[in-house]
mmCIF file of C-alpha atoms in Angstrom:
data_model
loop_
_atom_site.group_PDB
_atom_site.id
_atom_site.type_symbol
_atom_site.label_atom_id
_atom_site.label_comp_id
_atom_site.label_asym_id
_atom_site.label_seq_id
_atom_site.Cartn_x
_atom_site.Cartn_y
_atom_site.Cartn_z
ATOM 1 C CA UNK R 7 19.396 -4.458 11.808
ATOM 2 C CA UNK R 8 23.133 -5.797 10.809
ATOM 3 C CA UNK R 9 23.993 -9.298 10.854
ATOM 4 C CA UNK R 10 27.304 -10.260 12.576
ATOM 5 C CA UNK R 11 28.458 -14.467 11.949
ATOM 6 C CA UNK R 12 30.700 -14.614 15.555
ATOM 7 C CA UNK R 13 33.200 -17.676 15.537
ATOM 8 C CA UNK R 14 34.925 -18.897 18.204
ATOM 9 C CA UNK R 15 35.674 -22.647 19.815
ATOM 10 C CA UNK R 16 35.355 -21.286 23.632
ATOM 11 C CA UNK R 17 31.968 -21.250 24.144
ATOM 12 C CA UNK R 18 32.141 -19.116 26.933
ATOM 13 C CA UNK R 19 33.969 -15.745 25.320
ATOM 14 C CA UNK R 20 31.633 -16.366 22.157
ATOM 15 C CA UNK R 21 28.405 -16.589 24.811
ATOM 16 C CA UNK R 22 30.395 -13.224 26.065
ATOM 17 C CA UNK R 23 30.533 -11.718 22.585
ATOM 18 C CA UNK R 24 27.460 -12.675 21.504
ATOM 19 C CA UNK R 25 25.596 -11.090 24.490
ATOM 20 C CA UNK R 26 27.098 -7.915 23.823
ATOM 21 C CA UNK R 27 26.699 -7.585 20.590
ATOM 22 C CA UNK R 28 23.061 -8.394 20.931
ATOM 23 C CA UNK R 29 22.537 -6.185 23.802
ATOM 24 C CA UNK R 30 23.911 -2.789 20.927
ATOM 25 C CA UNK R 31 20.692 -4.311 19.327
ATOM 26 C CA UNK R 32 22.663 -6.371 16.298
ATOM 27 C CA UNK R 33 21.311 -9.781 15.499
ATOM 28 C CA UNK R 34 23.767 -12.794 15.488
ATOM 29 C CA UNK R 35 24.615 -15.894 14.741
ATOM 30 C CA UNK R 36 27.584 -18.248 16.411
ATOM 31 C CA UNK R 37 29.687 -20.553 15.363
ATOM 32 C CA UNK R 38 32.352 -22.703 16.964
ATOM 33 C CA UNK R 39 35.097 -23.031 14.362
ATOM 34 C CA UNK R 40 35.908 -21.758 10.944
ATOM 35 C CA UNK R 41 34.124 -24.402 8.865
ATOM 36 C CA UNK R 42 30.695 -24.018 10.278
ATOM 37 C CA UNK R 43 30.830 -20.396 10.548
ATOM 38 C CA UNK R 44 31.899 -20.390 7.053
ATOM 39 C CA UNK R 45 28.479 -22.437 6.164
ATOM 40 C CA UNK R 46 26.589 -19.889 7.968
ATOM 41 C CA UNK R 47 28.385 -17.177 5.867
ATOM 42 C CA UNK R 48 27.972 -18.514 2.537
ATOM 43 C CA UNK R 49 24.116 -19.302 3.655
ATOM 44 C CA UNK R 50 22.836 -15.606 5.540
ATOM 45 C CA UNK R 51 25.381 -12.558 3.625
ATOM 46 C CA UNK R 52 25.963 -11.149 6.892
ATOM 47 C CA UNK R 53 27.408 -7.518 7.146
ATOM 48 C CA UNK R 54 30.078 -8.657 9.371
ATOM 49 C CA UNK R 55 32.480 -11.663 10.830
ATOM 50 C CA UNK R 56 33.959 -11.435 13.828
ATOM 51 C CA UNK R 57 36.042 -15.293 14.086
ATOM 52 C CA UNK R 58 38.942 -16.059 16.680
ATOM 53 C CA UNK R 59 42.246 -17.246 15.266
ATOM 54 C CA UNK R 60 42.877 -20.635 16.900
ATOM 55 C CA UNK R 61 40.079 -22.510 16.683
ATOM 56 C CA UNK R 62 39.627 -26.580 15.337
ATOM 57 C CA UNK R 63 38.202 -28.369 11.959
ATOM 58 C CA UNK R 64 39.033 -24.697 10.684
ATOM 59 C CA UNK R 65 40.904 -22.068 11.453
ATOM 60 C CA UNK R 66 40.373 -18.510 11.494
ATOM 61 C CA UNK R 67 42.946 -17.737 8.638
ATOM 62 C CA UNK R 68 41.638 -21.373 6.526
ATOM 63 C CA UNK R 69 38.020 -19.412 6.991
ATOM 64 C CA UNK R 70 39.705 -15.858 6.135
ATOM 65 C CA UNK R 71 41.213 -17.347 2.601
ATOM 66 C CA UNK R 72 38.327 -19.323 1.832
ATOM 67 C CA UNK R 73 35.721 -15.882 2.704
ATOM 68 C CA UNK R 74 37.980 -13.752 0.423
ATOM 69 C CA UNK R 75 38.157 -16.043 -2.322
ATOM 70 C CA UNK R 76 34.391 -16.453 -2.850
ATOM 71 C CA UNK R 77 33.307 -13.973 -5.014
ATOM 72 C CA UNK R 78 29.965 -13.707 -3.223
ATOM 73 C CA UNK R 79 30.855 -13.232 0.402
ATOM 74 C CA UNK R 80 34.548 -11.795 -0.198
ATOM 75 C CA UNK R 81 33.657 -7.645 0.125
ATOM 76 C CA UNK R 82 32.127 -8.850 3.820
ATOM 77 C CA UNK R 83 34.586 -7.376 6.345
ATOM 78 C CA UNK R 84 36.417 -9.649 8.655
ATOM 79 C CA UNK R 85 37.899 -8.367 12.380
ATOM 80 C CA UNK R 86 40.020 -11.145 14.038
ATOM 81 C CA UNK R 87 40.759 -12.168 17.487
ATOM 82 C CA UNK R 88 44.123 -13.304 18.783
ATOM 83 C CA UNK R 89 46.397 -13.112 21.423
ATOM 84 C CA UNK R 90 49.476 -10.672 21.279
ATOM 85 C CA UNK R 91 51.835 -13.744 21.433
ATOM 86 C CA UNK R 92 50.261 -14.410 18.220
ATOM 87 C CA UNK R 93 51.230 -11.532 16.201
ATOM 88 C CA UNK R 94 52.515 -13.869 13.064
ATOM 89 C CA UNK R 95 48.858 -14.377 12.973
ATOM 90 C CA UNK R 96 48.325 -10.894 13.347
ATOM 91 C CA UNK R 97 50.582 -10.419 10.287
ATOM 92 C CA UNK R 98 49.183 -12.903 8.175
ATOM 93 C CA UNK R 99 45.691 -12.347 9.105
ATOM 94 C CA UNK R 100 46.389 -8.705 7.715
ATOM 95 C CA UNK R 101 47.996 -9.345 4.758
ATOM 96 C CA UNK R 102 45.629 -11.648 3.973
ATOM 97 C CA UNK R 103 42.225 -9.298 4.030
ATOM 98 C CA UNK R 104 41.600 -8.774 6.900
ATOM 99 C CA UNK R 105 39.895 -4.970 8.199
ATOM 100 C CA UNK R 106 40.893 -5.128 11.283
ATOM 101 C CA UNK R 107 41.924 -7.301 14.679
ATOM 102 C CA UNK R 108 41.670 -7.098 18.466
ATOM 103 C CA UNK R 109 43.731 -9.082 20.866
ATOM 104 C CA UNK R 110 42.179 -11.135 23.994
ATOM 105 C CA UNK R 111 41.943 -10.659 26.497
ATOM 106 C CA UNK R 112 38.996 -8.947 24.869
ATOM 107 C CA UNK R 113 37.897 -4.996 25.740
ATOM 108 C CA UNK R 114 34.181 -5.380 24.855
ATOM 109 C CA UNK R 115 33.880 -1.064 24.636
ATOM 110 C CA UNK R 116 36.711 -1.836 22.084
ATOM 111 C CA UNK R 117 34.676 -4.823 20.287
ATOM 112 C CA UNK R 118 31.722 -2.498 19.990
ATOM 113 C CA UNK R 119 33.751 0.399 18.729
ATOM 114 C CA UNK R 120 35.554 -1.580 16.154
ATOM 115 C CA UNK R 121 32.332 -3.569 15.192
ATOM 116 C CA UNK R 122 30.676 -0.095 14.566
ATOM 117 C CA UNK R 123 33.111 0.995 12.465
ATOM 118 C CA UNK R 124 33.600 -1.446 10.395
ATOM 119 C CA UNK R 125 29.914 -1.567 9.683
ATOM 120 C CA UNK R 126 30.151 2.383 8.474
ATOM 121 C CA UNK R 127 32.281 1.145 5.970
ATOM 122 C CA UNK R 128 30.523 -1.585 4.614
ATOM 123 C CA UNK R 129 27.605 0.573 4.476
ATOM 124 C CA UNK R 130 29.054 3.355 2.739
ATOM 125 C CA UNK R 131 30.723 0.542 0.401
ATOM 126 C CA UNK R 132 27.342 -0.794 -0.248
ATOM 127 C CA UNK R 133 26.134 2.365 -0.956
ATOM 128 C CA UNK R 134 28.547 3.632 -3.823
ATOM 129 C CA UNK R 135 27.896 -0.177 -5.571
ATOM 130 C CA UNK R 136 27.898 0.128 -9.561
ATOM 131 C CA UNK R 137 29.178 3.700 -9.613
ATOM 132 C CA UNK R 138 32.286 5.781 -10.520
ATOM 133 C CA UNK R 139 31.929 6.396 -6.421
ATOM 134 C CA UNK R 140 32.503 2.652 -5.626
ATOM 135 C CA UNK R 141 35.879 2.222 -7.089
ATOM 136 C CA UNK R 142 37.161 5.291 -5.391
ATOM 137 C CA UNK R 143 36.085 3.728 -2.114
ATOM 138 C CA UNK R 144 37.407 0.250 -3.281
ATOM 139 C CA UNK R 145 40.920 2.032 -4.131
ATOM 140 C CA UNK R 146 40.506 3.630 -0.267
ATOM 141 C CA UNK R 147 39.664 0.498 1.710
ATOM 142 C CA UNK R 148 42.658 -1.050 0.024
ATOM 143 C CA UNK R 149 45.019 1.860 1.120
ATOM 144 C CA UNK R 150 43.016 1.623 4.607
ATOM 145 C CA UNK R 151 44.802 -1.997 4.882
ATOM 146 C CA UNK R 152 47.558 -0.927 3.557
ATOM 147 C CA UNK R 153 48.360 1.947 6.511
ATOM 148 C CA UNK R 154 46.835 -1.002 9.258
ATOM 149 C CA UNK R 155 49.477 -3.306 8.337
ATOM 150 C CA UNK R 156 52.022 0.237 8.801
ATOM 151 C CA UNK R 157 50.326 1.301 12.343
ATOM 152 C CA UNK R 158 50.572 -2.456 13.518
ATOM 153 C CA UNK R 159 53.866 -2.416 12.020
ATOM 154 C CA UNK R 160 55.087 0.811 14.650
ATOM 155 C CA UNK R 161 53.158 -0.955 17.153
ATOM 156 C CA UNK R 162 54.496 -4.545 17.797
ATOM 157 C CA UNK R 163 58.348 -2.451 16.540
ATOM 158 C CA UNK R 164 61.398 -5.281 16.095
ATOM 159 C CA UNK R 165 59.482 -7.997 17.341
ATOM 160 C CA UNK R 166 57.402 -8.044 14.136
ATOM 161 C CA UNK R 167 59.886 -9.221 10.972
ATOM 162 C CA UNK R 168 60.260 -6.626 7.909
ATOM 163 C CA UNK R 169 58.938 -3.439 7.120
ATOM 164 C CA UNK R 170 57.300 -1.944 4.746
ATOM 165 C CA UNK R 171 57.852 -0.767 1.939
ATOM 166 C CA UNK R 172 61.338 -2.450 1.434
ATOM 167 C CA UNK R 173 64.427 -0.353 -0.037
ATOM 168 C CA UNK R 174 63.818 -2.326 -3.406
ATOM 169 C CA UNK R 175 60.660 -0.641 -4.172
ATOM 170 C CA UNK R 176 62.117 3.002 -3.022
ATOM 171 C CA UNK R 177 63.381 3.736 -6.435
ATOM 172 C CA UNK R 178 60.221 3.890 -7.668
ATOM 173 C CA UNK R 179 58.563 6.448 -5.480
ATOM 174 C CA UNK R 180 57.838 10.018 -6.646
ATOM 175 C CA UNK R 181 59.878 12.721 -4.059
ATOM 176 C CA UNK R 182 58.082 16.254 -4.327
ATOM 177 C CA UNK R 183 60.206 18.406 -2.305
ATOM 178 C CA UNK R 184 56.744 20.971 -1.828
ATOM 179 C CA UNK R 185 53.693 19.888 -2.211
ATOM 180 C CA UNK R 186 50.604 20.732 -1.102
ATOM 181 C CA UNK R 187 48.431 18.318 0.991
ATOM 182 C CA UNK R 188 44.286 18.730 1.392
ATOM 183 C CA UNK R 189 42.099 16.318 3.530
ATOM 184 C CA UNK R 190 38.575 17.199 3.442
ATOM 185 C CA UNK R 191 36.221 14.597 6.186
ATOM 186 C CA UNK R 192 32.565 14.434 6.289
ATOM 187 C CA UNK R 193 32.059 15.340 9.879
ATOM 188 C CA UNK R 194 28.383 14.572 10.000
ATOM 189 C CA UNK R 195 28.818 11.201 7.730
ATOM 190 C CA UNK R 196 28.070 8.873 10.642
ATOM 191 C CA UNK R 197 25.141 11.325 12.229
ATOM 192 C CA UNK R 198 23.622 10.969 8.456
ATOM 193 C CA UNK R 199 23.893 7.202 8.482
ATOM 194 C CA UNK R 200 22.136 6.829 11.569
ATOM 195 C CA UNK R 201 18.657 8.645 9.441
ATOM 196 C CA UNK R 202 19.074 7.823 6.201
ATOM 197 C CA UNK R 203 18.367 4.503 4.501
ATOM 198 C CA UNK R 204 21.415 2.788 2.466
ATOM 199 C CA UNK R 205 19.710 4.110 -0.292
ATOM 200 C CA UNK R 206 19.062 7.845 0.519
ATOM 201 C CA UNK R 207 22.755 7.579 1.902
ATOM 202 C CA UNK R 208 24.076 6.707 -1.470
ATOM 203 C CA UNK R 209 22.135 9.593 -2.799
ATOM 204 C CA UNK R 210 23.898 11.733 -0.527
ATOM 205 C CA UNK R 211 27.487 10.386 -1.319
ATOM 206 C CA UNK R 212 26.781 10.353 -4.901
ATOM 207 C CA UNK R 213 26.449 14.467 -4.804
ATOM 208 C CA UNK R 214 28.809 15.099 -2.595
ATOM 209 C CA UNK R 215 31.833 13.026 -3.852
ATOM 210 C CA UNK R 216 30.996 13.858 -7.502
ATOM 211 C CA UNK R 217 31.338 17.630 -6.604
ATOM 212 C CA UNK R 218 34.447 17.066 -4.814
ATOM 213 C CA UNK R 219 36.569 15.292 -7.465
ATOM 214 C CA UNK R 220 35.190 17.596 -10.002
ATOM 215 C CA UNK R 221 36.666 20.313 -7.730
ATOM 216 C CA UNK R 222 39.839 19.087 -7.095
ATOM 217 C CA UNK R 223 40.225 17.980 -10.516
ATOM 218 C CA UNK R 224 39.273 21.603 -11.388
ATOM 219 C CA UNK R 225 42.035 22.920 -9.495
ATOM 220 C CA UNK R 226 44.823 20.164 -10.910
ATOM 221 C CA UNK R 227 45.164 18.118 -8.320
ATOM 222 C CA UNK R 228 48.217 15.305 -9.121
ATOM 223 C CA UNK R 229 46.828 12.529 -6.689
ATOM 224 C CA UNK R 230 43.707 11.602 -5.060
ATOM 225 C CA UNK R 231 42.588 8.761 -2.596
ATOM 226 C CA UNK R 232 39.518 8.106 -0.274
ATOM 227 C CA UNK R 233 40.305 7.691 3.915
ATOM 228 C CA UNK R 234 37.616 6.123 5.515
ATOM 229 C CA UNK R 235 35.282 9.302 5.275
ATOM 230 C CA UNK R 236 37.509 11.602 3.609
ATOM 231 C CA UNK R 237 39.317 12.277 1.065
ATOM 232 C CA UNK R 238 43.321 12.955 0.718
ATOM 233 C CA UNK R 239 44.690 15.339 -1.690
ATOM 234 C CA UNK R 240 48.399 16.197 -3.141
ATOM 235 C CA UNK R 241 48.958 18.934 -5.367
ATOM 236 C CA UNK R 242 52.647 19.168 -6.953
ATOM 237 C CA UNK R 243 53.522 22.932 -9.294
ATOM 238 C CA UNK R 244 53.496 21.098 -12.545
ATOM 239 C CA UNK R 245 54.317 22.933 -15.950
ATOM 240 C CA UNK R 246 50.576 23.515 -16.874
ATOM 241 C CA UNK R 247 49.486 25.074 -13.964
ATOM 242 C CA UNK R 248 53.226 26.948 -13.304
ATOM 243 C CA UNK R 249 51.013 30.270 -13.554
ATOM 244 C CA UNK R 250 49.691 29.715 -10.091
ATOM 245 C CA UNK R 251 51.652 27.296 -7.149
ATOM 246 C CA UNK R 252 50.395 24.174 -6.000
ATOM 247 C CA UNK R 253 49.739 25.713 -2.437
ATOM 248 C CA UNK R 254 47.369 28.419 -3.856
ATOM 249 C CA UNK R 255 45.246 25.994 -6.475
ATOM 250 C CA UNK R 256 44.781 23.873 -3.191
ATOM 251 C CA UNK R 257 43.857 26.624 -0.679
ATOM 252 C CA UNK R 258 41.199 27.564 -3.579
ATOM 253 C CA UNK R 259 40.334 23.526 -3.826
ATOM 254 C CA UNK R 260 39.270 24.280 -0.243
ATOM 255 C CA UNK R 261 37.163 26.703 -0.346
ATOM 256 C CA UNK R 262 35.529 24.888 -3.378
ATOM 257 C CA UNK R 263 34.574 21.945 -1.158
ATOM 258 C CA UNK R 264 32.994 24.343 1.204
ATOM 259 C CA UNK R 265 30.857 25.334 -1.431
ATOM 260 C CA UNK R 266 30.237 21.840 -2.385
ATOM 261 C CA UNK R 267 29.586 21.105 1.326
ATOM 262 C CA UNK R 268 26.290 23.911 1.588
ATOM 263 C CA UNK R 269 25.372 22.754 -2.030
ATOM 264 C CA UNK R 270 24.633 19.095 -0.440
ATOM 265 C CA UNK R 271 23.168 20.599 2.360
ATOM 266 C CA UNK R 272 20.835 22.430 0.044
ATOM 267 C CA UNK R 273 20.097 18.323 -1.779
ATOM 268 C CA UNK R 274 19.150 17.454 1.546
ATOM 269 C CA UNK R 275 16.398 20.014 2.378
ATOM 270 C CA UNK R 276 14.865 19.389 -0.650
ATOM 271 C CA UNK R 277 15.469 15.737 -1.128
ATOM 272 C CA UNK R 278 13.929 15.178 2.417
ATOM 273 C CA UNK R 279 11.987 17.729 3.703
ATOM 274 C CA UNK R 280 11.076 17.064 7.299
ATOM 275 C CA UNK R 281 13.038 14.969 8.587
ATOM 276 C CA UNK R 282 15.163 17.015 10.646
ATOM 277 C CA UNK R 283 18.366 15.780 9.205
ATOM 278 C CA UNK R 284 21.715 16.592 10.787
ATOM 279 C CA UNK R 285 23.466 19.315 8.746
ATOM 280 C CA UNK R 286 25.844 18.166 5.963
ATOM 281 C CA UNK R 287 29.101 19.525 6.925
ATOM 282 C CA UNK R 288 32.669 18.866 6.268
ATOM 283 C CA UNK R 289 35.787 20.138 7.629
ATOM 284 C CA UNK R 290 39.466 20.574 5.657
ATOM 285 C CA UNK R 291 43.357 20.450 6.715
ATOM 286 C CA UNK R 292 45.712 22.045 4.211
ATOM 287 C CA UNK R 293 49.604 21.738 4.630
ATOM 288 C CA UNK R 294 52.937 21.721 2.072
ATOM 289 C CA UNK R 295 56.136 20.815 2.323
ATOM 290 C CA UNK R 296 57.915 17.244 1.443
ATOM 291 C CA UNK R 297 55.379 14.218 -0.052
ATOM 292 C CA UNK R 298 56.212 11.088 -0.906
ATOM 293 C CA UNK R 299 53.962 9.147 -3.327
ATOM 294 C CA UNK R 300 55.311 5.657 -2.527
ATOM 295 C CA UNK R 301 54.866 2.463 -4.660
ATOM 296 C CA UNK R 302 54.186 -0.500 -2.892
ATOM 297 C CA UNK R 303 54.361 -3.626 -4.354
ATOM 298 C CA UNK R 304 51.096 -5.425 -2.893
ATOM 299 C CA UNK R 305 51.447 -9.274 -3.725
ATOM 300 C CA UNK R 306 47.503 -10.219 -2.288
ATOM 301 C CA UNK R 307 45.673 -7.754 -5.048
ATOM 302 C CA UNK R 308 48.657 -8.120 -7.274
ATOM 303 C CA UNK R 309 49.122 -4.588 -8.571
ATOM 304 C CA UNK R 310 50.893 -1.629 -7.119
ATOM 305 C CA UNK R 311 49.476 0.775 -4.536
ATOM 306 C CA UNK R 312 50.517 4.105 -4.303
ATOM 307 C CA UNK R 313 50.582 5.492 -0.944
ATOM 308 C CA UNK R 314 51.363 9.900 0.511
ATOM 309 C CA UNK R 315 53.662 9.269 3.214
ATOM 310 C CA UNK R 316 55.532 12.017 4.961
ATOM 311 C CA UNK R 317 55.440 14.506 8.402
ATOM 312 C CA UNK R 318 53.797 16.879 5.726
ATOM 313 C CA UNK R 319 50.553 14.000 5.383
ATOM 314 C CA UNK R 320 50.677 13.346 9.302
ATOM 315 C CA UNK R 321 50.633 16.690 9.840
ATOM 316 C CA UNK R 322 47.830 17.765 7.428
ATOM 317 C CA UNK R 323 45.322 14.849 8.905
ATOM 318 C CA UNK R 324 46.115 15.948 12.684
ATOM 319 C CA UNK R 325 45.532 19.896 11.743
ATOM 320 C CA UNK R 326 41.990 18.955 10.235
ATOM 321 C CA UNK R 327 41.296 16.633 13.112
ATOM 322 C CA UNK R 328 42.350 19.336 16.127
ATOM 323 C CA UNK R 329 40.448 22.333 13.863
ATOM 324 C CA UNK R 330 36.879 20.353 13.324
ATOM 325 C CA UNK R 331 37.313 20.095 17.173
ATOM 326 C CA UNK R 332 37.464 23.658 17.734
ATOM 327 C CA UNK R 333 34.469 24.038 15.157
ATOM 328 C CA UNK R 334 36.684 25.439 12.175
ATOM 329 C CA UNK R 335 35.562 24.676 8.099
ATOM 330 C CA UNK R 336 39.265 25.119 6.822
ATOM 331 C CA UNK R 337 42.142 25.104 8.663
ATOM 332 C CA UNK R 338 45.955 25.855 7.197
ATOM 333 C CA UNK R 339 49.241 25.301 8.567
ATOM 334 C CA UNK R 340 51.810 27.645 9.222
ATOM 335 C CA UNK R 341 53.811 27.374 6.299
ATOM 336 C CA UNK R 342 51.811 27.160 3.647
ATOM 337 C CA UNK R 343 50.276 30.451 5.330
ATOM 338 C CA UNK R 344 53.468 31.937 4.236
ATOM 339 C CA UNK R 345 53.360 31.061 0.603
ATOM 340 C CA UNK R 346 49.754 32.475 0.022
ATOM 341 C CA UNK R 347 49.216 35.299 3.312
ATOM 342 C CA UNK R 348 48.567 37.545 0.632
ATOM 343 C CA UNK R 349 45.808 36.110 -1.248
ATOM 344 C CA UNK R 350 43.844 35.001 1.721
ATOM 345 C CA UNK R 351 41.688 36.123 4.494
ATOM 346 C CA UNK R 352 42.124 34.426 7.720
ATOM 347 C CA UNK R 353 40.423 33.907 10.916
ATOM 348 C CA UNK R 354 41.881 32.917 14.494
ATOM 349 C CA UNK R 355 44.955 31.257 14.998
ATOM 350 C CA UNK R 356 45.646 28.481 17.276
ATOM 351 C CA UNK R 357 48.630 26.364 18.442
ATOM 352 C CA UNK R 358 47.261 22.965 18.687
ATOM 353 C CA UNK R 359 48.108 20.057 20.531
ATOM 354 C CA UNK R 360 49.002 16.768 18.569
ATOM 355 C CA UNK R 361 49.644 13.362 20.188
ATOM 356 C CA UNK R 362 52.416 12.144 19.436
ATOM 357 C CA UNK R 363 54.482 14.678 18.144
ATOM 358 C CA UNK R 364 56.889 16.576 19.867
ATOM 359 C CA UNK R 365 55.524 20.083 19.283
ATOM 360 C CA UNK R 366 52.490 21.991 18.685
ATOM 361 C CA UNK R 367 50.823 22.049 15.091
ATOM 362 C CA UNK R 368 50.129 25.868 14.620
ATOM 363 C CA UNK R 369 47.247 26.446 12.274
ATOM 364 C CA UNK R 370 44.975 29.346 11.098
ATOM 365 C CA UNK R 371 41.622 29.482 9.703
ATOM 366 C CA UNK R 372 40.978 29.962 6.368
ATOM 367 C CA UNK R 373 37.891 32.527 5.450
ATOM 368 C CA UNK R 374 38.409 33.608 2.070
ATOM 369 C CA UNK R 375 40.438 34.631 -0.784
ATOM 370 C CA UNK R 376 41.597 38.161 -0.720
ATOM 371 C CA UNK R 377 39.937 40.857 -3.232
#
């Protein structure tokens, strides 16, 4: 059962959030300001804080610095409350390590959902702990904060100051003009979660994330990063692979995490007979065309992150999303199809919708490679 430290000086919306919380069957404690909840932090290791901004003795950010700069309690993840004529708070709340925030008037569907997630995470975090696995994931929750502070950023538009990255750090990015782009997500990850123990679940991402960097490494990938679940690929033509394009190697990548996919599927019958596991399955997105690998200079951790931006990434992670949908392993886009038609076999094609963008992603499924 998690543990969830709720903070918040208005005793009634903390009675509120602490009743619903308890009736999803987590156990909680309360607090009403920073300070205290802080005691009960440093004293219980909970799995998650859920604190209100404005609040007296301490405040939620005073609590926020103080949680990340214990070494004990700082990998605990933090969502914030606040209003949206607090979005300074919002800002700074962000920037300074926070996972994620919802504004009040509260949506408690919302509180659960977010509250749910971010407890995935920290499991999966947990999990990996002491392993090559773990600093993957560590690299990927601090890109994950990274691309919050950029959706928050497009949300609140000019009435939040700046953006990010500035101009000064442009000159440092690296422009591919093609690239190839592969996201492969666990689709069954959270299904999994829900049987396993922490420790059976580590077994589980041990095997399969081991096989997939080996198999994107194998294929000369140029950049790799963990997404929540997933895991983002970019493959640039490079002089020692120039025999075969960057598009092909990662259509072949693909197929190799397929493989990977029924080989952990295969750990799992035999690891735990019985217990009527869901089936480990995983679903990709493969797209090329322009990538940027952008530098951003990240003054909390103090070292640079780099960061795929471009239509080409947006594109790829909405064409896996709309194909595991319609129950496709390995979806392509339309132009790389182009560039490798004749070393594949394909499947159906489909035009899929994509919020938010002004036209239809059109995508075919990827079988095989051609004899």
């Amino acid at each position: 059962m998690a543990l969830i430290v709720a903070m918040d000086d208005d005793e009634t919306i903390r009675s509120l959030i602490v009743a619903a919380l308890r009736a999803e069957g987590y156990k909680v404690l309360e607090a009403e300001n920073g300070a205290r909840g802080l005691e009960m932090v440093r004293e219980h290791a909970p799995d998650l804080v859920i604190s209100d901004v404005n609040m007296p003795v301490m405040d939620g950010l005073a609590m926020l610095k103080a949680l990340r700069a214990d070494h004990t309690i700082q990998a605990i993840p933090v969502i914030l409350l606040t209003s949206l004529q607090e979005r300074e708070h919002v800002r700074s709340g962000m920037t300074g390590g926070a996972d994620d925030y919802l504004t009040k008037p509260l949506v408690f569907e919302e509180l659960l959902q977010a509250t749910a997630a971010q407890l995935d995470k920290h499991l999966m975090r947990q999990s990996a702990k002491d392993t090559a696995v773990d600093s993957a994931i560590d690299h990927a929750l601090q890109e994950q904060k990274q691309q919050l502070i950029r959706v928050y950023e497009k949300r609140l538009l000019s009435e939040l100051e700046g953006k990010w990255p500035t101009a000064d750090t442009s000159t440092q990015d690296q422009k591919f003009a093609n690239a190839t782009v592969l996201f492969v997500d666990v689709v069954s990850f959270s299904a999994l979660a829900e049987k396993l123990s922490t420790t059976e679940l580590s077994q589980v991402v041990h095997e399969f994330y081991s096989n997939a960097g080996n198999t994107v490494y194998l294929f000369g990938a140029y950049h790799m990063q963990f997404v929540g679940d997933g895991l983002l690929t970019v493959f640039v033509d490079s002089t020692d692979t120039d025999t075969v394009n960057s598009g092909l190697r990662a259509t072949k990548a693909a197929l190799g995490l397929i493989d990977a996919a029924q080989r952990v599927q295969a750990f799992l019958v035999s690891h735990f007979p019985g217990r009527s596991l869901p089936r480990f399955e995983v679903s990709v997105g493969l797209n090329s065309g322009a990538v940027t690998l952008a530098r951003l200079e990240e003054a909390l951790w103090g070292t640079p992150q780099i960061l795929p931006v471009g239509d080409t990434v947006s594109a790829c992670l909405l064409l896996q999303k709309q194909a595991s949908a319609a129950g496709w392993k390995i979806a392509m886009s339309a132009t790389l199809l182009k560039a490798v038609s004749k070393h594949i076999k394909s499947g159906r094609h489909k035009r899929f919708s994509a919020p938010g963008r002004s036209s239809a992603l059109k995508g075919t499924e990827l079988l095989g490679l051609s004899l």
